Amino acid sequence: VFNGAVLTIDPNQGTPGSVELFSHYVSGAPNDVIWIAGGTVRVAPSSFGVDLIGTGAVRGVYMPGSARGPGYLDATNVRIQMNGPRNADGIRAYGPQSNILLKDSSITVSGTENLGLMSWDRSNVTLVNTTVESLATELNATHDFPVAGARFYNGSQLTLDYAYDAEGHPDQYYCR
């Protein structure tokens, strides 16, 4: 989705039900389930939800820094599941024109050297009632950081909106 295009995914429309977007890596550069550069993707709130599933070197959402203008993802009830060797990140956002609001969702990555969320160069990421879990193993000798649920570089911002339990304590947000 680029150059000002808008994509709305609404599981309530047509025959209501969950929506599944799938990408399987075969060769070449890593693939993306959703690629946003200067465009907008909206996922409407729904009890059905949307699944972004990738196998191999596939990123769930890739938002590169773009001269095409700001990119936006505004999504509710999305389940991102990536499994593959290296570069199978749940979300990868670059640059101050990358804006992500993810609500009531989950990101799970497995395989080797994968991150649930990677944010570089002042991108803006807000997670509301969303879990990020990395079950990835191994490190690559070219990286100087351990495998983690999330990594933030060069002034990127993450905002977490905690839900509170009956005793006023924030619910647990975790990366492992």
mmCIF file with all atom_site columns, C-alpha atoms in Angstrom:
data_model
loop_
_atom_site.group_PDB
_atom_site.id
_atom_site.type_symbol
_atom_site.label_atom_id
_atom_site.label_alt_id
_atom_site.label_comp_id
_atom_site.label_asym_id
_atom_site.label_entity_id
_atom_site.label_seq_id
_atom_site.pdbx_PDB_ins_code
_atom_site.Cartn_x
_atom_site.Cartn_y
_atom_site.Cartn_z
_atom_site.occupancy
_atom_site.B_iso_or_equiv
_atom_site.pdbx_formal_charge
_atom_site.auth_seq_id
_atom_site.auth_comp_id
_atom_site.auth_asym_id
_atom_site.auth_atom_id
_atom_site.pdbx_PDB_model_num
ATOM 1   C CA . VAL A 1 1   ? 0.000   0.000   0.000  1.00 0.00 ? 1   VAL A CA 1
ATOM 2   C CA . PHE A 1 2   ? 1.771   3.155   -1.153 1.00 0.00 ? 2   PHE A CA 1
ATOM 3   C CA . ASN A 1 3   ? 1.558   6.615   -2.724 1.00 0.00 ? 3   ASN A CA 1
ATOM 4   C CA . GLY A 1 4   ? -1.480  7.729   -0.711 1.00 0.00 ? 4   GLY A CA 1
ATOM 5   C CA . ALA A 1 5   ? -3.502  4.535   -1.176 1.00 0.00 ? 5   ALA A CA 1
ATOM 6   C CA . VAL A 1 6   ? -5.864  3.454   1.632  1.00 0.00 ? 6   VAL A CA 1
ATOM 7   C CA . LEU A 1 7   ? -6.690  -0.176  2.379  1.00 0.00 ? 7   LEU A CA 1
ATOM 8   C CA . THR A 1 8   ? -9.448  -1.039  4.842  1.00 0.00 ? 8   THR A CA 1
ATOM 9   C CA . ILE A 1 9   ? -9.807  -4.612  6.056  1.00 0.00 ? 9   ILE A CA 1
ATOM 10  C CA . ASP A 1 10  ? -13.177 -5.163  7.719  1.00 0.00 ? 10  ASP A CA 1
ATOM 11  C CA . PRO A 1 11  ? -14.005 -8.732  8.817  1.00 0.00 ? 11  PRO A CA 1
ATOM 12  C CA . ASN A 1 12  ? -17.599 -7.597  9.473  1.00 0.00 ? 12  ASN A CA 1
ATOM 13  C CA . GLN A 1 13  ? -18.314 -6.937  5.777  1.00 0.00 ? 13  GLN A CA 1
ATOM 14  C CA . GLY A 1 14  ? -19.646 -9.464  3.273  1.00 0.00 ? 14  GLY A CA 1
ATOM 15  C CA . THR A 1 15  ? -19.807 -12.849 4.977  1.00 0.00 ? 15  THR A CA 1
ATOM 16  C CA . PRO A 1 16  ? -18.520 -11.995 8.461  1.00 0.00 ? 16  PRO A CA 1
ATOM 17  C CA . GLY A 1 17  ? -15.519 -14.003 9.605  1.00 0.00 ? 17  GLY A CA 1
ATOM 18  C CA . SER A 1 18  ? -11.811 -13.813 10.267 1.00 0.00 ? 18  SER A CA 1
ATOM 19  C CA . VAL A 1 19  ? -9.525  -12.618 7.491  1.00 0.00 ? 19  VAL A CA 1
ATOM 20  C CA . GLU A 1 20  ? -6.227  -14.413 6.865  1.00 0.00 ? 20  GLU A CA 1
ATOM 21  C CA . LEU A 1 21  ? -3.337  -12.891 4.927  1.00 0.00 ? 21  LEU A CA 1
ATOM 22  C CA . PHE A 1 22  ? -0.489  -15.305 4.275  1.00 0.00 ? 22  PHE A CA 1
ATOM 23  C CA . SER A 1 23  ? 2.974   -15.003 2.758  1.00 0.00 ? 23  SER A CA 1
ATOM 24  C CA . HIS A 1 24  ? 5.461   -17.816 2.203  1.00 0.00 ? 24  HIS A CA 1
ATOM 25  C CA . TYR A 1 25  ? 9.052   -16.952 1.397  1.00 0.00 ? 25  TYR A CA 1
ATOM 26  C CA . VAL A 1 26  ? 10.661  -18.812 -1.502 1.00 0.00 ? 26  VAL A CA 1
ATOM 27  C CA . SER A 1 27  ? 13.665  -16.747 -2.639 1.00 0.00 ? 27  SER A CA 1
ATOM 28  C CA . GLY A 1 28  ? 15.061  -13.254 -3.130 1.00 0.00 ? 28  GLY A CA 1
ATOM 29  C CA . ALA A 1 29  ? 14.622  -10.370 -0.710 1.00 0.00 ? 29  ALA A CA 1
ATOM 30  C CA . PRO A 1 30  ? 12.441  -10.974 2.365  1.00 0.00 ? 30  PRO A CA 1
ATOM 31  C CA . ASN A 1 31  ? 8.706   -10.826 1.720  1.00 0.00 ? 31  ASN A CA 1
ATOM 32  C CA . ASP A 1 32  ? 6.065   -8.894  3.650  1.00 0.00 ? 32  ASP A CA 1
ATOM 33  C CA . VAL A 1 33  ? 2.474   -9.765  4.457  1.00 0.00 ? 33  VAL A CA 1
ATOM 34  C CA . ILE A 1 34  ? 1.616   -6.042  4.484  1.00 0.00 ? 34  ILE A CA 1
ATOM 35  C CA . TRP A 1 35  ? 3.967   -3.378  3.058  1.00 0.00 ? 35  TRP A CA 1
ATOM 36  C CA . ILE A 1 36  ? 3.106   0.268   3.744  1.00 0.00 ? 36  ILE A CA 1
ATOM 37  C CA . ALA A 1 37  ? 5.049   3.194   2.210  1.00 0.00 ? 37  ALA A CA 1
ATOM 38  C CA . GLY A 1 38  ? 3.188   6.479   2.051  1.00 0.00 ? 38  GLY A CA 1
ATOM 39  C CA . GLY A 1 39  ? -0.193  4.774   2.416  1.00 0.00 ? 39  GLY A CA 1
ATOM 40  C CA . THR A 1 40  ? -2.708  3.782   5.091  1.00 0.00 ? 40  THR A CA 1
ATOM 41  C CA . VAL A 1 41  ? -3.957  0.402   6.266  1.00 0.00 ? 41  VAL A CA 1
ATOM 42  C CA . ARG A 1 42  ? -6.937  0.241   8.611  1.00 0.00 ? 42  ARG A CA 1
ATOM 43  C CA . VAL A 1 43  ? -8.202  -2.944  10.228 1.00 0.00 ? 43  VAL A CA 1
ATOM 44  C CA . ALA A 1 44  ? -11.731 -2.390  11.542 1.00 0.00 ? 44  ALA A CA 1
ATOM 45  C CA . PRO A 1 45  ? -12.567 -3.568  15.065 1.00 0.00 ? 45  PRO A CA 1
ATOM 46  C CA . SER A 1 46  ? -14.170 -6.993  14.905 1.00 0.00 ? 46  SER A CA 1
ATOM 47  C CA . SER A 1 47  ? -14.631 -10.011 17.133 1.00 0.00 ? 47  SER A CA 1
ATOM 48  C CA . PHE A 1 48  ? -13.349 -12.135 14.213 1.00 0.00 ? 48  PHE A CA 1
ATOM 49  C CA . GLY A 1 49  ? -9.996  -10.422 13.759 1.00 0.00 ? 49  GLY A CA 1
ATOM 50  C CA . VAL A 1 50  ? -7.300  -10.593 11.118 1.00 0.00 ? 50  VAL A CA 1
ATOM 51  C CA . ASP A 1 51  ? -4.404  -13.073 10.957 1.00 0.00 ? 51  ASP A CA 1
ATOM 52  C CA . LEU A 1 52  ? -1.097  -12.103 9.333  1.00 0.00 ? 52  LEU A CA 1
ATOM 53  C CA . ILE A 1 53  ? 0.867   -15.331 8.882  1.00 0.00 ? 53  ILE A CA 1
ATOM 54  C CA . GLY A 1 54  ? 4.334   -15.709 7.412  1.00 0.00 ? 54  GLY A CA 1
ATOM 55  C CA . THR A 1 55  ? 6.740   -18.586 6.944  1.00 0.00 ? 55  THR A CA 1
ATOM 56  C CA . GLY A 1 56  ? 10.344  -18.133 5.962  1.00 0.00 ? 56  GLY A CA 1
ATOM 57  C CA . ALA A 1 57  ? 11.942  -14.697 5.680  1.00 0.00 ? 57  ALA A CA 1
ATOM 58  C CA . VAL A 1 58  ? 8.603   -12.857 5.862  1.00 0.00 ? 58  VAL A CA 1
ATOM 59  C CA . ARG A 1 59  ? 7.765   -9.753  7.919  1.00 0.00 ? 59  ARG A CA 1
ATOM 60  C CA . GLY A 1 60  ? 4.199   -9.307  9.140  1.00 0.00 ? 60  GLY A CA 1
ATOM 61  C CA . VAL A 1 61  ? 4.115   -5.532  8.635  1.00 0.00 ? 61  VAL A CA 1
ATOM 62  C CA . TYR A 1 62  ? 6.970   -3.676  6.966  1.00 0.00 ? 62  TYR A CA 1
ATOM 63  C CA . MET A 1 63  ? 6.906   0.110   6.942  1.00 0.00 ? 63  MET A CA 1
ATOM 64  C CA . PRO A 1 64  ? 10.078  1.470   5.336  1.00 0.00 ? 64  PRO A CA 1
ATOM 65  C CA . GLY A 1 65  ? 11.084  5.076   5.596  1.00 0.00 ? 65  GLY A CA 1
ATOM 66  C CA . SER A 1 66  ? 9.558   6.613   2.501  1.00 0.00 ? 66  SER A CA 1
ATOM 67  C CA . ALA A 1 67  ? 9.809   9.760   0.424  1.00 0.00 ? 67  ALA A CA 1
ATOM 68  C CA . ARG A 1 68  ? 6.237   8.935   -0.627 1.00 0.00 ? 68  ARG A CA 1
ATOM 69  C CA . GLY A 1 69  ? 4.879   10.500  2.558  1.00 0.00 ? 69  GLY A CA 1
ATOM 70  C CA . PRO A 1 70  ? 3.779   9.194   5.941  1.00 0.00 ? 70  PRO A CA 1
ATOM 71  C CA . GLY A 1 71  ? 2.619   5.618   6.379  1.00 0.00 ? 71  GLY A CA 1
ATOM 72  C CA . TYR A 1 72  ? -0.106  4.593   8.826  1.00 0.00 ? 72  TYR A CA 1
ATOM 73  C CA . LEU A 1 73  ? -1.328  1.349   10.319 1.00 0.00 ? 73  LEU A CA 1
ATOM 74  C CA . ASP A 1 74  ? -4.399  1.619   12.562 1.00 0.00 ? 74  ASP A CA 1
ATOM 75  C CA . ALA A 1 75  ? -5.480  -1.901  13.485 1.00 0.00 ? 75  ALA A CA 1
ATOM 76  C CA . THR A 1 76  ? -7.561  -3.747  16.066 1.00 0.00 ? 76  THR A CA 1
ATOM 77  C CA . ASN A 1 77  ? -7.653  -7.486  16.843 1.00 0.00 ? 77  ASN A CA 1
ATOM 78  C CA . VAL A 1 78  ? -4.752  -8.540  14.643 1.00 0.00 ? 78  VAL A CA 1
ATOM 79  C CA . ARG A 1 79  ? -2.788  -11.722 15.274 1.00 0.00 ? 79  ARG A CA 1
ATOM 80  C CA . ILE A 1 80  ? 0.679   -11.580 13.707 1.00 0.00 ? 80  ILE A CA 1
ATOM 81  C CA . GLN A 1 81  ? 2.463   -14.947 13.549 1.00 0.00 ? 81  GLN A CA 1
ATOM 82  C CA . MET A 1 82  ? 5.867   -15.234 11.887 1.00 0.00 ? 82  MET A CA 1
ATOM 83  C CA . ASN A 1 83  ? 8.042   -18.339 11.750 1.00 0.00 ? 83  ASN A CA 1
ATOM 84  C CA . GLY A 1 84  ? 11.246  -18.478 9.811  1.00 0.00 ? 84  GLY A CA 1
ATOM 85  C CA . PRO A 1 85  ? 14.945  -17.931 9.753  1.00 0.00 ? 85  PRO A CA 1
ATOM 86  C CA . ARG A 1 86  ? 16.252  -14.393 10.127 1.00 0.00 ? 86  ARG A CA 1
ATOM 87  C CA . ASN A 1 87  ? 14.163  -11.348 9.107  1.00 0.00 ? 87  ASN A CA 1
ATOM 88  C CA . ALA A 1 88  ? 10.814  -12.926 10.004 1.00 0.00 ? 88  ALA A CA 1
ATOM 89  C CA . ASP A 1 89  ? 9.927   -9.990  12.256 1.00 0.00 ? 89  ASP A CA 1
ATOM 90  C CA . GLY A 1 90  ? 6.357   -9.294  13.350 1.00 0.00 ? 90  GLY A CA 1
ATOM 91  C CA . ILE A 1 91  ? 6.568   -5.544  12.694 1.00 0.00 ? 91  ILE A CA 1
ATOM 92  C CA . ARG A 1 92  ? 9.480   -3.605  11.244 1.00 0.00 ? 92  ARG A CA 1
ATOM 93  C CA . ALA A 1 93  ? 9.089   0.194   11.140 1.00 0.00 ? 93  ALA A CA 1
ATOM 94  C CA . TYR A 1 94  ? 11.646  2.750   9.883  1.00 0.00 ? 94  TYR A CA 1
ATOM 95  C CA . GLY A 1 95  ? 11.656  6.518   10.080 1.00 0.00 ? 95  GLY A CA 1
ATOM 96  C CA . PRO A 1 96  ? 9.615   9.336   11.578 1.00 0.00 ? 96  PRO A CA 1
ATOM 97  C CA . GLN A 1 97  ? 6.918   8.989   8.897  1.00 0.00 ? 97  GLN A CA 1
ATOM 98  C CA . SER A 1 98  ? 6.094   5.450   10.092 1.00 0.00 ? 98  SER A CA 1
ATOM 99  C CA . ASN A 1 99  ? 3.067   5.491   12.417 1.00 0.00 ? 99  ASN A CA 1
ATOM 100 C CA . ILE A 1 100 ? 1.586   2.359   13.970 1.00 0.00 ? 100 ILE A CA 1
ATOM 101 C CA . LEU A 1 101 ? -1.370  2.017   16.342 1.00 0.00 ? 101 LEU A CA 1
ATOM 102 C CA . LEU A 1 102 ? -2.074  -1.630  17.201 1.00 0.00 ? 102 LEU A CA 1
ATOM 103 C CA . LYS A 1 103 ? -4.898  -2.422  19.637 1.00 0.00 ? 103 LYS A CA 1
ATOM 104 C CA . ASP A 1 104 ? -6.138  -5.655  21.261 1.00 0.00 ? 104 ASP A CA 1
ATOM 105 C CA . SER A 1 105 ? -3.640  -7.685  19.261 1.00 0.00 ? 105 SER A CA 1
ATOM 106 C CA . SER A 1 106 ? -0.757  -10.132 19.524 1.00 0.00 ? 106 SER A CA 1
ATOM 107 C CA . ILE A 1 107 ? 2.601   -10.568 17.837 1.00 0.00 ? 107 ILE A CA 1
ATOM 108 C CA . THR A 1 108 ? 4.362   -13.934 18.061 1.00 0.00 ? 108 THR A CA 1
ATOM 109 C CA . VAL A 1 109 ? 7.577   -14.812 16.255 1.00 0.00 ? 109 VAL A CA 1
ATOM 110 C CA . SER A 1 110 ? 9.541   -18.047 16.309 1.00 0.00 ? 110 SER A CA 1
ATOM 111 C CA . GLY A 1 111 ? 12.409  -19.551 14.394 1.00 0.00 ? 111 GLY A CA 1
ATOM 112 C CA . THR A 1 112 ? 15.865  -18.002 14.603 1.00 0.00 ? 112 THR A CA 1
ATOM 113 C CA . GLU A 1 113 ? 16.950  -14.383 15.060 1.00 0.00 ? 113 GLU A CA 1
ATOM 114 C CA . ASN A 1 114 ? 13.478  -12.823 14.764 1.00 0.00 ? 114 ASN A CA 1
ATOM 115 C CA . LEU A 1 115 ? 12.018  -9.860  16.597 1.00 0.00 ? 115 LEU A CA 1
ATOM 116 C CA . GLY A 1 116 ? 8.404   -9.264  17.503 1.00 0.00 ? 116 GLY A CA 1
ATOM 117 C CA . LEU A 1 117 ? 8.880   -5.551  16.871 1.00 0.00 ? 117 LEU A CA 1
ATOM 118 C CA . MET A 1 118 ? 11.788  -3.616  15.369 1.00 0.00 ? 118 MET A CA 1
ATOM 119 C CA . SER A 1 119 ? 11.586  0.172   15.302 1.00 0.00 ? 119 SER A CA 1
ATOM 120 C CA . TRP A 1 120 ? 14.305  2.412   13.814 1.00 0.00 ? 120 TRP A CA 1
ATOM 121 C CA . ASP A 1 121 ? 14.982  6.094   13.300 1.00 0.00 ? 121 ASP A CA 1
ATOM 122 C CA . ARG A 1 122 ? 12.188  7.758   15.281 1.00 0.00 ? 122 ARG A CA 1
ATOM 123 C CA . SER A 1 123 ? 9.266   5.670   14.059 1.00 0.00 ? 123 SER A CA 1
ATOM 124 C CA . ASN A 1 124 ? 6.108   5.953   16.171 1.00 0.00 ? 124 ASN A CA 1
ATOM 125 C CA . VAL A 1 125 ? 4.613   2.754   17.548 1.00 0.00 ? 125 VAL A CA 1
ATOM 126 C CA . THR A 1 126 ? 1.705   2.572   19.996 1.00 0.00 ? 126 THR A CA 1
ATOM 127 C CA . LEU A 1 127 ? 0.561   -0.773  21.387 1.00 0.00 ? 127 LEU A CA 1
ATOM 128 C CA . VAL A 1 128 ? -2.690  -0.900  23.356 1.00 0.00 ? 128 VAL A CA 1
ATOM 129 C CA . ASN A 1 129 ? -3.600  -4.152  25.121 1.00 0.00 ? 129 ASN A CA 1
ATOM 130 C CA . THR A 1 130 ? -1.184  -5.995  22.836 1.00 0.00 ? 130 THR A CA 1
ATOM 131 C CA . THR A 1 131 ? 1.364   -8.709  23.597 1.00 0.00 ? 131 THR A CA 1
ATOM 132 C CA . VAL A 1 132 ? 4.708   -9.120  21.868 1.00 0.00 ? 132 VAL A CA 1
ATOM 133 C CA . GLU A 1 133 ? 6.350   -12.512 22.210 1.00 0.00 ? 133 GLU A CA 1
ATOM 134 C CA . SER A 1 134 ? 9.561   -13.744 20.634 1.00 0.00 ? 134 SER A CA 1
ATOM 135 C CA . LEU A 1 135 ? 10.220  -17.460 20.818 1.00 0.00 ? 135 LEU A CA 1
ATOM 136 C CA . ALA A 1 136 ? 13.192  -17.036 18.474 1.00 0.00 ? 136 ALA A CA 1
ATOM 137 C CA . THR A 1 137 ? 16.506  -18.698 19.192 1.00 0.00 ? 137 THR A CA 1
ATOM 138 C CA . GLU A 1 138 ? 20.129  -18.143 18.173 1.00 0.00 ? 138 GLU A CA 1
ATOM 139 C CA . LEU A 1 139 ? 22.087  -15.056 17.331 1.00 0.00 ? 139 LEU A CA 1
ATOM 140 C CA . ASN A 1 140 ? 23.750  -14.098 14.120 1.00 0.00 ? 140 ASN A CA 1
ATOM 141 C CA . ALA A 1 141 ? 27.400  -13.152 14.343 1.00 0.00 ? 141 ALA A CA 1
ATOM 142 C CA . THR A 1 142 ? 26.701  -9.944  12.396 1.00 0.00 ? 142 THR A CA 1
ATOM 143 C CA . HIS A 1 143 ? 24.321  -8.615  15.058 1.00 0.00 ? 143 HIS A CA 1
ATOM 144 C CA . ASP A 1 144 ? 25.614  -7.171  18.310 1.00 0.00 ? 144 ASP A CA 1
ATOM 145 C CA . PHE A 1 145 ? 22.333  -7.555  20.212 1.00 0.00 ? 145 PHE A CA 1
ATOM 146 C CA . PRO A 1 146 ? 20.531  -10.527 21.718 1.00 0.00 ? 146 PRO A CA 1
ATOM 147 C CA . VAL A 1 147 ? 17.239  -11.880 20.457 1.00 0.00 ? 147 VAL A CA 1
ATOM 148 C CA . ALA A 1 148 ? 14.425  -9.949  22.106 1.00 0.00 ? 148 ALA A CA 1
ATOM 149 C CA . GLY A 1 149 ? 10.743  -9.240  21.809 1.00 0.00 ? 149 GLY A CA 1
ATOM 150 C CA . ALA A 1 150 ? 11.356  -5.641  20.734 1.00 0.00 ? 150 ALA A CA 1
ATOM 151 C CA . ARG A 1 151 ? 14.244  -3.357  19.734 1.00 0.00 ? 151 ARG A CA 1
ATOM 152 C CA . PHE A 1 152 ? 14.197  0.428   19.355 1.00 0.00 ? 152 PHE A CA 1
ATOM 153 C CA . TYR A 1 153 ? 16.862  2.522   17.629 1.00 0.00 ? 153 TYR A CA 1
ATOM 154 C CA . ASN A 1 154 ? 17.716  6.167   16.994 1.00 0.00 ? 154 ASN A CA 1
ATOM 155 C CA . GLY A 1 155 ? 14.962  7.905   18.930 1.00 0.00 ? 155 GLY A CA 1
ATOM 156 C CA . SER A 1 156 ? 12.062  5.603   17.997 1.00 0.00 ? 156 SER A CA 1
ATOM 157 C CA . GLN A 1 157 ? 9.135   5.784   20.379 1.00 0.00 ? 157 GLN A CA 1
ATOM 158 C CA . LEU A 1 158 ? 6.970   3.075   21.873 1.00 0.00 ? 158 LEU A CA 1
ATOM 159 C CA . THR A 1 159 ? 3.851   3.929   23.844 1.00 0.00 ? 159 THR A CA 1
ATOM 160 C CA . LEU A 1 160 ? 2.188   1.241   25.938 1.00 0.00 ? 160 LEU A CA 1
ATOM 161 C CA . ASP A 1 161 ? -1.332  1.839   27.189 1.00 0.00 ? 161 ASP A CA 1
ATOM 162 C CA . TYR A 1 162 ? -1.687  -0.433  30.184 1.00 0.00 ? 162 TYR A CA 1
ATOM 163 C CA . ALA A 1 163 ? -4.974  -1.976  31.212 1.00 0.00 ? 163 ALA A CA 1
ATOM 164 C CA . TYR A 1 164 ? -5.451  -2.149  34.959 1.00 0.00 ? 164 TYR A CA 1
ATOM 165 C CA . ASP A 1 165 ? -6.746  -5.025  37.063 1.00 0.00 ? 165 ASP A CA 1
ATOM 166 C CA . ALA A 1 166 ? -9.380  -4.717  39.793 1.00 0.00 ? 166 ALA A CA 1
ATOM 167 C CA . GLU A 1 167 ? -6.697  -3.718  42.331 1.00 0.00 ? 167 GLU A CA 1
ATOM 168 C CA . GLY A 1 168 ? -5.341  -0.895  40.172 1.00 0.00 ? 168 GLY A CA 1
ATOM 169 C CA . HIS A 1 169 ? -2.178  -2.694  39.052 1.00 0.00 ? 169 HIS A CA 1
ATOM 170 C CA . PRO A 1 170 ? -1.162  -2.663  35.392 1.00 0.00 ? 170 PRO A CA 1
ATOM 171 C CA . ASP A 1 171 ? -1.657  -5.952  33.582 1.00 0.00 ? 171 ASP A CA 1
ATOM 172 C CA . GLN A 1 172 ? 1.545   -7.606  32.507 1.00 0.00 ? 172 GLN A CA 1
ATOM 173 C CA . TYR A 1 173 ? 3.126   -6.717  29.167 1.00 0.00 ? 173 TYR A CA 1
ATOM 174 C CA . TYR A 1 174 ? 5.983   -8.972  28.326 1.00 0.00 ? 174 TYR A CA 1
ATOM 175 C CA . CYS A 1 175 ? 8.728   -9.749  25.869 1.00 0.00 ? 175 CYS A CA 1
ATOM 176 C CA . ARG A 1 176 ? 10.557  -13.018 26.135 1.00 0.00 ? 176 ARG A CA 1
#
